Amino acid sequence: MRLRFTKMHGAGNDFVVIDATQQPFSLSPEQMRRLGDRRFGVGCDQILVIEPATSADADFRYRIFNNTGDEVEHCGNGARCFVRFVVDAGLTAKRDIQVDTMNRRLRLTLQDDGRVTVNMGAPVFEHAALPFDAEGLTPAPVNGFPLWPVEGVSLAVVSMGNPHAVLRVTDVETAPIETLGPLIERHARFPRRVNVGFMQVIARDRIALRVYERDAGETLACGTGACAAVVAGIRAGWLDAAVEVQTRGGLLKIEWAGGDAPVLMTGPAVKVFDGEITL
Ligand SMILES: N[C@H](CCC[C@H](N)C(=O)O)C(=O)O
Protein backbone atom coordinates (compact mmCIF):
# COMPACT_ATOMS: atom_id res chain seq x y z
CA MET A 1 0.00 0.00 0.00
CA ARG A 2 1.23 3.56 -0.70
CA LEU A 3 1.46 5.70 2.40
CA ARG A 4 2.12 9.43 2.75
CA PHE A 5 4.09 10.34 5.89
CA THR A 6 5.91 13.22 7.55
CA LYS A 7 9.22 12.73 9.35
CA MET A 8 9.52 14.82 12.54
CA HIS A 9 11.47 14.97 15.78
CA GLY A 10 11.08 16.38 19.26
CA ALA A 11 14.54 16.99 20.78
CA GLY A 12 15.97 14.25 18.57
CA ASN A 13 13.32 11.63 19.45
CA ASP A 14 12.19 10.92 15.91
CA PHE A 15 8.85 9.97 14.46
CA VAL A 16 7.06 8.94 11.32
CA VAL A 17 3.73 10.79 11.41
CA ILE A 18 0.77 9.31 9.53
CA ASP A 19 -2.32 11.44 8.90
CA ALA A 20 -5.13 8.90 9.12
CA THR A 21 -7.76 11.66 8.87
CA GLN A 22 -6.96 12.00 5.13
CA GLN A 23 -5.95 8.45 4.19
CA PRO A 24 -6.95 4.99 5.38
CA PHE A 25 -4.53 3.47 7.87
CA SER A 26 -4.26 -0.25 8.37
CA LEU A 27 -0.70 -1.57 8.61
CA SER A 28 0.21 -4.99 9.91
CA PRO A 29 2.79 -5.17 12.74
CA GLU A 30 5.30 -6.36 10.10
CA GLN A 31 4.59 -3.33 7.90
CA MET A 32 4.94 -1.08 10.97
CA ARG A 33 8.30 -2.64 11.77
CA ARG A 34 9.46 -2.11 8.18
CA LEU A 35 8.25 1.53 8.27
CA GLY A 36 10.23 2.10 11.46
CA ASP A 37 13.34 0.26 10.27
CA ARG A 38 16.30 2.60 9.71
CA ARG A 39 17.63 0.49 6.80
CA PHE A 40 14.67 -1.24 5.18
CA GLY A 41 12.16 1.56 5.74
CA VAL A 42 11.98 5.24 6.75
CA GLY A 43 13.29 4.70 10.29
CA CYS A 44 12.09 6.24 13.57
CA ASP A 45 11.75 5.66 17.31
CA GLN A 46 7.94 5.76 17.17
CA ILE A 47 5.13 5.93 14.59
CA LEU A 48 2.39 8.47 15.38
CA VAL A 49 -1.04 8.00 13.81
CA ILE A 50 -3.46 10.93 13.80
CA GLU A 51 -7.14 10.01 13.75
CA PRO A 52 -10.41 11.92 14.00
CA ALA A 53 -11.62 12.44 17.58
CA THR A 54 -13.78 9.70 19.02
CA SER A 55 -15.09 11.83 21.91
CA ALA A 56 -17.17 14.99 21.50
CA ASP A 57 -14.92 17.41 23.38
CA ALA A 58 -11.61 16.25 21.89
CA ASP A 59 -10.14 17.61 18.66
CA PHE A 60 -8.24 14.47 17.63
CA ARG A 61 -7.16 11.04 18.74
CA TYR A 62 -3.52 10.06 18.40
CA ARG A 63 -2.05 6.57 18.55
CA ILE A 64 1.58 5.71 19.26
CA PHE A 65 3.49 2.63 18.08
CA ASN A 66 7.07 1.89 19.05
CA ASN A 67 9.26 0.99 16.05
CA THR A 68 8.70 -2.67 16.93
CA GLY A 69 5.03 -2.27 16.00
CA ASP A 70 3.87 -2.42 19.63
CA GLU A 71 1.14 0.13 20.45
CA VAL A 72 1.85 2.11 23.64
CA GLU A 73 -0.02 4.49 25.90
CA HIS A 74 1.84 7.80 25.65
CA CYS A 75 4.66 9.71 23.96
CA GLY A 76 5.50 13.18 25.21
CA ASN A 77 7.85 14.30 22.43
CA GLY A 78 5.39 12.82 19.97
CA ALA A 79 2.54 14.89 21.42
CA ARG A 80 4.43 18.08 20.59
CA CYS A 81 5.11 16.91 17.02
CA PHE A 82 1.44 15.94 16.69
CA VAL A 83 0.43 19.58 17.43
CA ARG A 84 2.99 21.00 14.99
CA PHE A 85 1.72 18.61 12.33
CA VAL A 86 -2.04 19.28 12.68
CA VAL A 87 -1.51 23.06 12.71
CA ASP A 88 0.89 23.07 9.71
CA ALA A 89 -1.38 20.64 7.80
CA GLY A 90 -4.34 22.95 8.36
CA LEU A 91 -6.28 20.21 10.17
CA THR A 92 -7.17 22.76 12.85
CA ALA A 93 -7.16 26.54 13.27
CA LYS A 94 -6.81 26.12 17.04
CA ARG A 95 -3.61 26.66 19.01
CA ASP A 96 -4.99 25.05 22.19
CA ILE A 97 -5.80 21.46 21.27
CA GLN A 98 -7.27 18.53 23.16
CA VAL A 99 -6.30 15.04 22.09
CA ASP A 100 -7.07 11.56 23.36
CA THR A 101 -4.39 8.89 23.56
CA MET A 102 -4.96 5.26 24.60
CA ASN A 103 -5.55 6.16 28.24
CA ARG A 104 -5.20 9.92 28.71
CA ARG A 105 -6.66 13.26 27.57
CA LEU A 106 -3.85 15.69 26.74
CA ARG A 107 -4.17 19.45 26.45
CA LEU A 108 -1.55 21.04 24.23
CA THR A 109 -0.68 24.64 23.35
CA LEU A 110 1.42 25.80 20.41
CA GLN A 111 3.43 28.76 21.75
CA ASP A 112 4.31 31.86 19.67
CA ASP A 113 8.00 30.83 19.72
CA GLY A 114 7.13 27.50 18.08
CA ARG A 115 7.62 25.40 21.19
CA VAL A 116 4.69 23.32 22.43
CA THR A 117 3.46 23.04 26.03
CA VAL A 118 1.73 19.77 26.89
CA ASN A 119 -0.41 19.13 29.93
CA MET A 120 0.72 15.52 30.38
CA GLY A 121 -1.77 14.69 33.10
CA ALA A 122 -0.86 13.67 36.64
CA PRO A 123 1.79 11.06 37.52
CA VAL A 124 0.54 7.82 39.02
CA PHE A 125 2.55 5.92 41.66
CA GLU A 126 0.32 2.89 42.22
CA HIS A 127 2.34 -0.17 41.17
CA ALA A 128 -0.63 -1.64 39.31
CA ALA A 129 -0.52 1.37 36.94
CA LEU A 130 2.85 0.34 35.47
CA PRO A 131 2.62 -2.64 36.40
CA PHE A 132 5.48 -3.22 38.87
CA ASP A 133 5.75 -6.34 41.06
CA ALA A 134 7.23 -5.26 44.41
CA GLU A 135 6.49 -8.60 46.10
CA GLY A 136 9.17 -9.36 48.72
CA LEU A 137 11.05 -6.06 48.17
CA THR A 138 11.78 -3.60 51.00
CA PRO A 139 11.87 0.00 49.75
CA ALA A 140 14.50 2.52 50.86
CA PRO A 141 12.52 5.77 51.25
CA VAL A 142 14.17 9.12 50.48
CA ASN A 143 12.24 12.04 51.91
CA GLY A 144 9.38 9.57 52.37
CA PHE A 145 9.44 8.59 48.67
CA PRO A 146 10.07 4.83 48.21
CA LEU A 147 12.97 3.70 46.00
CA TRP A 148 12.90 0.01 45.14
CA PRO A 149 15.97 -2.31 45.03
CA VAL A 150 16.12 -4.00 41.61
CA GLU A 151 19.33 -5.40 40.08
CA GLY A 152 21.42 -3.67 42.77
CA VAL A 153 20.10 -0.14 42.10
CA SER A 154 17.36 1.98 43.72
CA LEU A 155 14.47 2.63 41.33
CA ALA A 156 11.68 5.19 41.51
CA VAL A 157 8.61 3.82 39.70
CA VAL A 158 6.26 6.34 38.05
CA SER A 159 3.50 5.99 35.44
CA MET A 160 2.87 8.87 33.04
CA GLY A 161 0.30 6.69 31.34
CA ASN A 162 3.29 4.60 30.23
CA PRO A 163 5.65 2.89 32.71
CA HIS A 164 8.94 4.46 33.93
CA ALA A 165 11.70 3.31 36.27
CA VAL A 166 14.12 6.12 37.21
CA LEU A 167 17.50 5.84 38.92
CA ARG A 168 19.83 8.63 40.05
CA VAL A 169 23.40 8.47 38.74
CA THR A 170 26.41 10.71 39.37
CA ASP A 171 27.19 11.18 35.64
CA VAL A 172 24.90 10.25 32.74
CA GLU A 173 27.92 10.04 30.40
CA THR A 174 29.43 7.14 32.35
CA ALA A 175 26.15 5.51 33.45
CA PRO A 176 25.80 1.82 32.40
CA ILE A 177 22.92 2.49 29.96
CA GLU A 178 23.84 -0.28 27.52
CA THR A 179 23.99 -2.99 30.22
CA LEU A 180 21.57 -1.90 32.95
CA GLY A 181 19.05 -0.37 30.52
CA PRO A 182 17.96 -3.61 28.81
CA LEU A 183 18.29 -5.59 32.05
CA ILE A 184 15.69 -3.39 33.77
CA GLU A 185 13.60 -2.76 30.63
CA ARG A 186 12.69 -6.44 30.41
CA HIS A 187 13.00 -7.34 34.11
CA ALA A 188 10.39 -9.82 35.40
CA ARG A 189 9.23 -7.26 37.98
CA PHE A 190 7.88 -5.18 35.05
CA PRO A 191 5.44 -7.56 33.29
CA ARG A 192 4.73 -5.06 30.50
CA ARG A 193 8.37 -3.94 30.50
CA VAL A 194 9.44 -0.40 31.33
CA ASN A 195 11.23 2.77 30.14
CA VAL A 196 14.45 3.23 32.15
CA GLY A 197 15.61 6.76 33.04
CA PHE A 198 19.17 7.59 34.20
CA MET A 199 19.04 10.99 35.94
CA GLN A 200 21.99 13.18 37.00
CA VAL A 201 20.98 16.03 39.32
CA ILE A 202 23.03 19.10 38.31
CA ALA A 203 21.10 21.63 40.40
CA ARG A 204 17.67 21.84 42.03
CA ASP A 205 16.35 23.24 38.71
CA ARG A 206 18.47 21.26 36.21
CA ILE A 207 19.08 17.61 35.46
CA ALA A 208 20.75 15.61 32.70
CA LEU A 209 18.80 12.56 31.54
CA ARG A 210 19.33 9.55 29.31
CA VAL A 211 16.50 7.06 28.75
CA TYR A 212 16.65 3.47 27.58
CA GLU A 213 13.13 3.27 26.19
CA ARG A 214 10.83 0.25 26.20
CA ASP A 215 11.16 -1.37 22.76
CA ALA A 216 13.12 1.49 21.15
CA GLY A 217 16.30 1.32 23.26
CA GLU A 218 18.18 4.53 24.04
CA THR A 219 16.59 7.54 22.32
CA LEU A 220 18.04 11.05 22.16
CA ALA A 221 15.16 12.28 24.32
CA CYS A 222 12.08 10.86 26.04
CA GLY A 223 9.30 13.29 26.96
CA THR A 224 7.38 11.04 29.34
CA GLY A 225 10.76 9.95 30.73
CA ALA A 226 11.67 13.57 31.45
CA CYS A 227 8.35 14.01 33.26
CA ALA A 228 8.85 10.81 35.29
CA ALA A 229 12.42 11.76 36.24
CA VAL A 230 11.47 15.27 37.41
CA VAL A 231 8.48 13.93 39.36
CA ALA A 232 10.71 11.35 41.07
CA GLY A 233 13.35 14.02 41.82
CA ILE A 234 10.74 16.36 43.32
CA ARG A 235 9.21 13.58 45.44
CA ALA A 236 12.69 12.58 46.69
CA GLY A 237 13.44 16.19 47.66
CA TRP A 238 16.25 16.65 45.12
CA LEU A 239 14.47 19.08 42.76
CA ASP A 240 12.28 22.21 42.78
CA ALA A 241 8.95 22.54 40.89
CA ALA A 242 10.39 23.78 37.54
CA VAL A 243 13.31 21.89 36.00
CA GLU A 244 15.34 22.15 32.77
CA VAL A 245 16.04 18.65 31.46
CA GLN A 246 19.19 18.28 29.35
CA THR A 247 18.77 15.35 26.96
CA ARG A 248 21.23 14.31 24.24
CA GLY A 249 18.82 15.72 21.66
CA GLY A 250 17.90 19.03 23.30
CA LEU A 251 16.34 20.82 26.25
CA LEU A 252 12.91 20.15 27.76
CA LYS A 253 11.23 22.19 30.52
CA ILE A 254 9.18 20.20 33.03
CA GLU A 255 6.97 21.71 35.76
CA TRP A 256 5.05 19.90 38.48
CA ALA A 257 3.38 21.42 41.57
CA GLY A 258 3.14 18.03 43.32
CA GLY A 259 0.20 15.94 44.48
CA ASP A 260 -2.35 15.25 41.77
CA ALA A 261 -1.37 18.36 39.80
CA PRO A 262 -0.65 17.70 36.10
CA VAL A 263 2.91 17.66 34.79
CA LEU A 264 3.59 20.38 32.19
CA MET A 265 6.21 19.79 29.52
CA THR A 266 7.47 22.44 27.07
CA GLY A 267 9.82 21.73 24.22
CA PRO A 268 10.54 21.82 20.47
CA ALA A 269 8.76 20.06 17.59
CA VAL A 270 10.46 19.99 14.19
CA LYS A 271 9.34 18.82 10.74
CA VAL A 272 12.18 17.23 8.76
CA PHE A 273 10.57 16.11 5.46
CA ASP A 274 7.43 14.74 3.78
CA GLY A 275 7.53 11.47 1.91
CA GLU A 276 5.71 8.52 0.43
CA ILE A 277 6.48 4.85 0.88
CA THR A 278 5.05 1.64 -0.54
CA LEU A 279 4.78 -1.07 2.12
N1 LIG B 1 8.98 3.87 24.45
C1 LIG B 1 7.83 4.47 25.17
C2 LIG B 1 6.93 5.24 24.20
C3 LIG B 1 7.58 6.52 23.70
C4 LIG B 1 7.91 7.44 24.84
C5 LIG B 1 8.86 8.57 24.49
N2 LIG B 1 9.35 8.58 23.13
C6 LIG B 1 8.30 9.91 24.87
O1 LIG B 1 8.65 10.95 24.26
O2 LIG B 1 7.52 9.97 25.85
C7 LIG B 1 7.01 3.33 25.77
O3 LIG B 1 7.11 2.21 25.28
O4 LIG B 1 6.26 3.63 26.73
Coordinates of C-alpha atoms and ligand atoms in Angstrom, one line a residue:
M1 CA 0.0 0.0 0.0
R2 CA 1.2 3.6 -0.7
L3 CA 1.5 5.7 2.4
R4 CA 2.1 9.4 2.8
F5 CA 4.1 10.3 5.9
T6 CA 5.9 13.2 7.6
K7 CA 9.2 12.7 9.3
M8 CA 9.5 14.8 12.5
H9 CA 11.5 15.0 15.8
G10 CA 11.1 16.4 19.3
A11 CA 14.5 17.0 20.8
G12 CA 16.0 14.2 18.6
N13 CA 13.3 11.6 19.5
D14 CA 12.2 10.9 15.9
F15 CA 8.9 10.0 14.5
V16 CA 7.1 8.9 11.3
V17 CA 3.7 10.8 11.4
I18 CA 0.8 9.3 9.5
D19 CA -2.3 11.4 8.9
A20 CA -5.1 8.9 9.1
T21 CA -7.8 11.7 8.9
Q22 CA -7.0 12.0 5.1
Q23 CA -5.9 8.5 4.2
P24 CA -7.0 5.0 5.4
F25 CA -4.5 3.5 7.9
S26 CA -4.3 -0.2 8.4
L27 CA -0.7 -1.6 8.6
S28 CA 0.2 -5.0 9.9
P29 CA 2.8 -5.2 12.7
E30 CA 5.3 -6.4 10.1
Q31 CA 4.6 -3.3 7.9
M32 CA 4.9 -1.1 11.0
R33 CA 8.3 -2.6 11.8
R34 CA 9.5 -2.1 8.2
L35 CA 8.3 1.5 8.3
G36 CA 10.2 2.1 11.5
D37 CA 13.3 0.3 10.3
R38 CA 16.3 2.6 9.7
R39 CA 17.6 0.5 6.8
F40 CA 14.7 -1.2 5.2
G41 CA 12.2 1.6 5.7
V42 CA 12.0 5.2 6.7
G43 CA 13.3 4.7 10.3
C44 CA 12.1 6.2 13.6
D45 CA 11.7 5.7 17.3
Q46 CA 7.9 5.8 17.2
I47 CA 5.1 5.9 14.6
L48 CA 2.4 8.5 15.4
V49 CA -1.0 8.0 13.8
I50 CA -3.5 10.9 13.8
E51 CA -7.1 10.0 13.8
P52 CA -10.4 11.9 14.0
A53 CA -11.6 12.4 17.6
T54 CA -13.8 9.7 19.0
S55 CA -15.1 11.8 21.9
A56 CA -17.2 15.0 21.5
D57 CA -14.9 17.4 23.4
A58 CA -11.6 16.3 21.9
D59 CA -10.1 17.6 18.7
F60 CA -8.2 14.5 17.6
R61 CA -7.2 11.0 18.7
Y62 CA -3.5 10.1 18.4
R63 CA -2.1 6.6 18.5
I64 CA 1.6 5.7 19.3
F65 CA 3.5 2.6 18.1
N66 CA 7.1 1.9 19.0
N67 CA 9.3 1.0 16.0
T68 CA 8.7 -2.7 16.9
G69 CA 5.0 -2.3 16.0
D70 CA 3.9 -2.4 19.6
E71 CA 1.1 0.1 20.5
V72 CA 1.8 2.1 23.6
E73 CA 0.0 4.5 25.9
H74 CA 1.8 7.8 25.6
C75 CA 4.7 9.7 24.0
G76 CA 5.5 13.2 25.2
N77 CA 7.8 14.3 22.4
G78 CA 5.4 12.8 20.0
A79 CA 2.5 14.9 21.4
R80 CA 4.4 18.1 20.6
C81 CA 5.1 16.9 17.0
F82 CA 1.4 15.9 16.7
V83 CA 0.4 19.6 17.4
R84 CA 3.0 21.0 15.0
F85 CA 1.7 18.6 12.3
V86 CA -2.0 19.3 12.7
V87 CA -1.5 23.1 12.7
D88 CA 0.9 23.1 9.7
A89 CA -1.4 20.6 7.8
G90 CA -4.3 23.0 8.4
L91 CA -6.3 20.2 10.2
T92 CA -7.2 22.8 12.9
A93 CA -7.2 26.5 13.3
K94 CA -6.8 26.1 17.0
R95 CA -3.6 26.7 19.0
D96 CA -5.0 25.1 22.2
I97 CA -5.8 21.5 21.3
Q98 CA -7.3 18.5 23.2
V99 CA -6.3 15.0 22.1
D100 CA -7.1 11.6 23.4
T101 CA -4.4 8.9 23.6
M102 CA -5.0 5.3 24.6
N103 CA -5.6 6.2 28.2
R104 CA -5.2 9.9 28.7
R105 CA -6.7 13.3 27.6
L106 CA -3.8 15.7 26.7
R107 CA -4.2 19.4 26.5
L108 CA -1.5 21.0 24.2
T109 CA -0.7 24.6 23.3
L110 CA 1.4 25.8 20.4
Q111 CA 3.4 28.8 21.7
D112 CA 4.3 31.9 19.7
D113 CA 8.0 30.8 19.7
G114 CA 7.1 27.5 18.1
R115 CA 7.6 25.4 21.2
V116 CA 4.7 23.3 22.4
T117 CA 3.5 23.0 26.0
V118 CA 1.7 19.8 26.9
N119 CA -0.4 19.1 29.9
M120 CA 0.7 15.5 30.4
G121 CA -1.8 14.7 33.1
A122 CA -0.9 13.7 36.6
P123 CA 1.8 11.1 37.5
V124 CA 0.5 7.8 39.0
F125 CA 2.6 5.9 41.7
E126 CA 0.3 2.9 42.2
H127 CA 2.3 -0.2 41.2
A128 CA -0.6 -1.6 39.3
A129 CA -0.5 1.4 36.9
L130 CA 2.9 0.3 35.5
P131 CA 2.6 -2.6 36.4
F132 CA 5.5 -3.2 38.9
D133 CA 5.7 -6.3 41.1
A134 CA 7.2 -5.3 44.4
E135 CA 6.5 -8.6 46.1
G136 CA 9.2 -9.4 48.7
L137 CA 11.0 -6.1 48.2
T138 CA 11.8 -3.6 51.0
P139 CA 11.9 0.0 49.7
A140 CA 14.5 2.5 50.9
P141 CA 12.5 5.8 51.3
V142 CA 14.2 9.1 50.5
N143 CA 12.2 12.0 51.9
G144 CA 9.4 9.6 52.4
F145 CA 9.4 8.6 48.7
P146 CA 10.1 4.8 48.2
L147 CA 13.0 3.7 46.0
W148 CA 12.9 0.0 45.1
P149 CA 16.0 -2.3 45.0
V150 CA 16.1 -4.0 41.6
E151 CA 19.3 -5.4 40.1
G152 CA 21.4 -3.7 42.8
V153 CA 20.1 -0.1 42.1
S154 CA 17.4 2.0 43.7
L155 CA 14.5 2.6 41.3
A156 CA 11.7 5.2 41.5
V157 CA 8.6 3.8 39.7
V158 CA 6.3 6.3 38.0
S159 CA 3.5 6.0 35.4
M160 CA 2.9 8.9 33.0
G161 CA 0.3 6.7 31.3
N162 CA 3.3 4.6 30.2
P163 CA 5.6 2.9 32.7
H164 CA 8.9 4.5 33.9
A165 CA 11.7 3.3 36.3
V166 CA 14.1 6.1 37.2
L167 CA 17.5 5.8 38.9
R168 CA 19.8 8.6 40.1
V169 CA 23.4 8.5 38.7
T170 CA 26.4 10.7 39.4
D171 CA 27.2 11.2 35.6
V172 CA 24.9 10.2 32.7
E173 CA 27.9 10.0 30.4
T174 CA 29.4 7.1 32.4
A175 CA 26.2 5.5 33.5
P176 CA 25.8 1.8 32.4
I177 CA 22.9 2.5 30.0
E178 CA 23.8 -0.3 27.5
T179 CA 24.0 -3.0 30.2
L180 CA 21.6 -1.9 32.9
G181 CA 19.1 -0.4 30.5
P182 CA 18.0 -3.6 28.8
L183 CA 18.3 -5.6 32.1
I184 CA 15.7 -3.4 33.8
E185 CA 13.6 -2.8 30.6
R186 CA 12.7 -6.4 30.4
H187 CA 13.0 -7.3 34.1
A188 CA 10.4 -9.8 35.4
R189 CA 9.2 -7.3 38.0
F190 CA 7.9 -5.2 35.0
P191 CA 5.4 -7.6 33.3
R192 CA 4.7 -5.1 30.5
R193 CA 8.4 -3.9 30.5
V194 CA 9.4 -0.4 31.3
N195 CA 11.2 2.8 30.1
V196 CA 14.4 3.2 32.2
G197 CA 15.6 6.8 33.0
F198 CA 19.2 7.6 34.2
M199 CA 19.0 11.0 35.9
Q200 CA 22.0 13.2 37.0
V201 CA 21.0 16.0 39.3
I202 CA 23.0 19.1 38.3
A203 CA 21.1 21.6 40.4
R204 CA 17.7 21.8 42.0
D205 CA 16.3 23.2 38.7
R206 CA 18.5 21.3 36.2
I207 CA 19.1 17.6 35.5
A208 CA 20.8 15.6 32.7
L209 CA 18.8 12.6 31.5
R210 CA 19.3 9.6 29.3
V211 CA 16.5 7.1 28.7
Y212 CA 16.7 3.5 27.6
E213 CA 13.1 3.3 26.2
R214 CA 10.8 0.2 26.2
D215 CA 11.2 -1.4 22.8
A216 CA 13.1 1.5 21.1
G217 CA 16.3 1.3 23.3
E218 CA 18.2 4.5 24.0
T219 CA 16.6 7.5 22.3
L220 CA 18.0 11.1 22.2
A221 CA 15.2 12.3 24.3
C222 CA 12.1 10.9 26.0
G223 CA 9.3 13.3 27.0
T224 CA 7.4 11.0 29.3
G225 CA 10.8 9.9 30.7
A226 CA 11.7 13.6 31.4
C227 CA 8.3 14.0 33.3
A228 CA 8.8 10.8 35.3
A229 CA 12.4 11.8 36.2
V230 CA 11.5 15.3 37.4
V231 CA 8.5 13.9 39.4
A232 CA 10.7 11.4 41.1
G233 CA 13.3 14.0 41.8
I234 CA 10.7 16.4 43.3
R235 CA 9.2 13.6 45.4
A236 CA 12.7 12.6 46.7
G237 CA 13.4 16.2 47.7
W238 CA 16.2 16.7 45.1
L239 CA 14.5 19.1 42.8
D240 CA 12.3 22.2 42.8
A241 CA 9.0 22.5 40.9
A242 CA 10.4 23.8 37.5
V243 CA 13.3 21.9 36.0
E244 CA 15.3 22.2 32.8
V245 CA 16.0 18.7 31.5
Q246 CA 19.2 18.3 29.4
T247 CA 18.8 15.4 27.0
R248 CA 21.2 14.3 24.2
G249 CA 18.8 15.7 21.7
G250 CA 17.9 19.0 23.3
L251 CA 16.3 20.8 26.2
L252 CA 12.9 20.2 27.8
K253 CA 11.2 22.2 30.5
I254 CA 9.2 20.2 33.0
E255 CA 7.0 21.7 35.8
W256 CA 5.0 19.9 38.5
A257 CA 3.4 21.4 41.6
G258 CA 3.1 18.0 43.3
G259 CA 0.2 15.9 44.5
D260 CA -2.4 15.2 41.8
A261 CA -1.4 18.4 39.8
P262 CA -0.6 17.7 36.1
V263 CA 2.9 17.7 34.8
L264 CA 3.6 20.4 32.2
M265 CA 6.2 19.8 29.5
T266 CA 7.5 22.4 27.1
G267 CA 9.8 21.7 24.2
P268 CA 10.5 21.8 20.5
A269 CA 8.8 20.1 17.6
V270 CA 10.5 20.0 14.2
K271 CA 9.3 18.8 10.7
V272 CA 12.2 17.2 8.8
F273 CA 10.6 16.1 5.5
D274 CA 7.4 14.7 3.8
G275 CA 7.5 11.5 1.9
E276 CA 5.7 8.5 0.4
I277 CA 6.5 4.9 0.9
T278 CA 5.0 1.6 -0.5
L279 CA 4.8 -1.1 2.1
Ligands
LIG1 N1 9.0 3.9 24.5 C1 7.8 4.5 25.2 C2 6.9 5.2 24.2 C3 7.6 6.5 23.7 C4 7.9 7.4 24.8 C5 8.9 8.6 24.5 N2 9.4 8.6 23.1 C6 8.3 9.9 24.9 O1 8.7 10.9 24.3 O2 7.5 10.0 25.9 C7 7.0 3.3 25.8 O3 7.1 2.2 25.3 O4 6.3 3.6 26.7

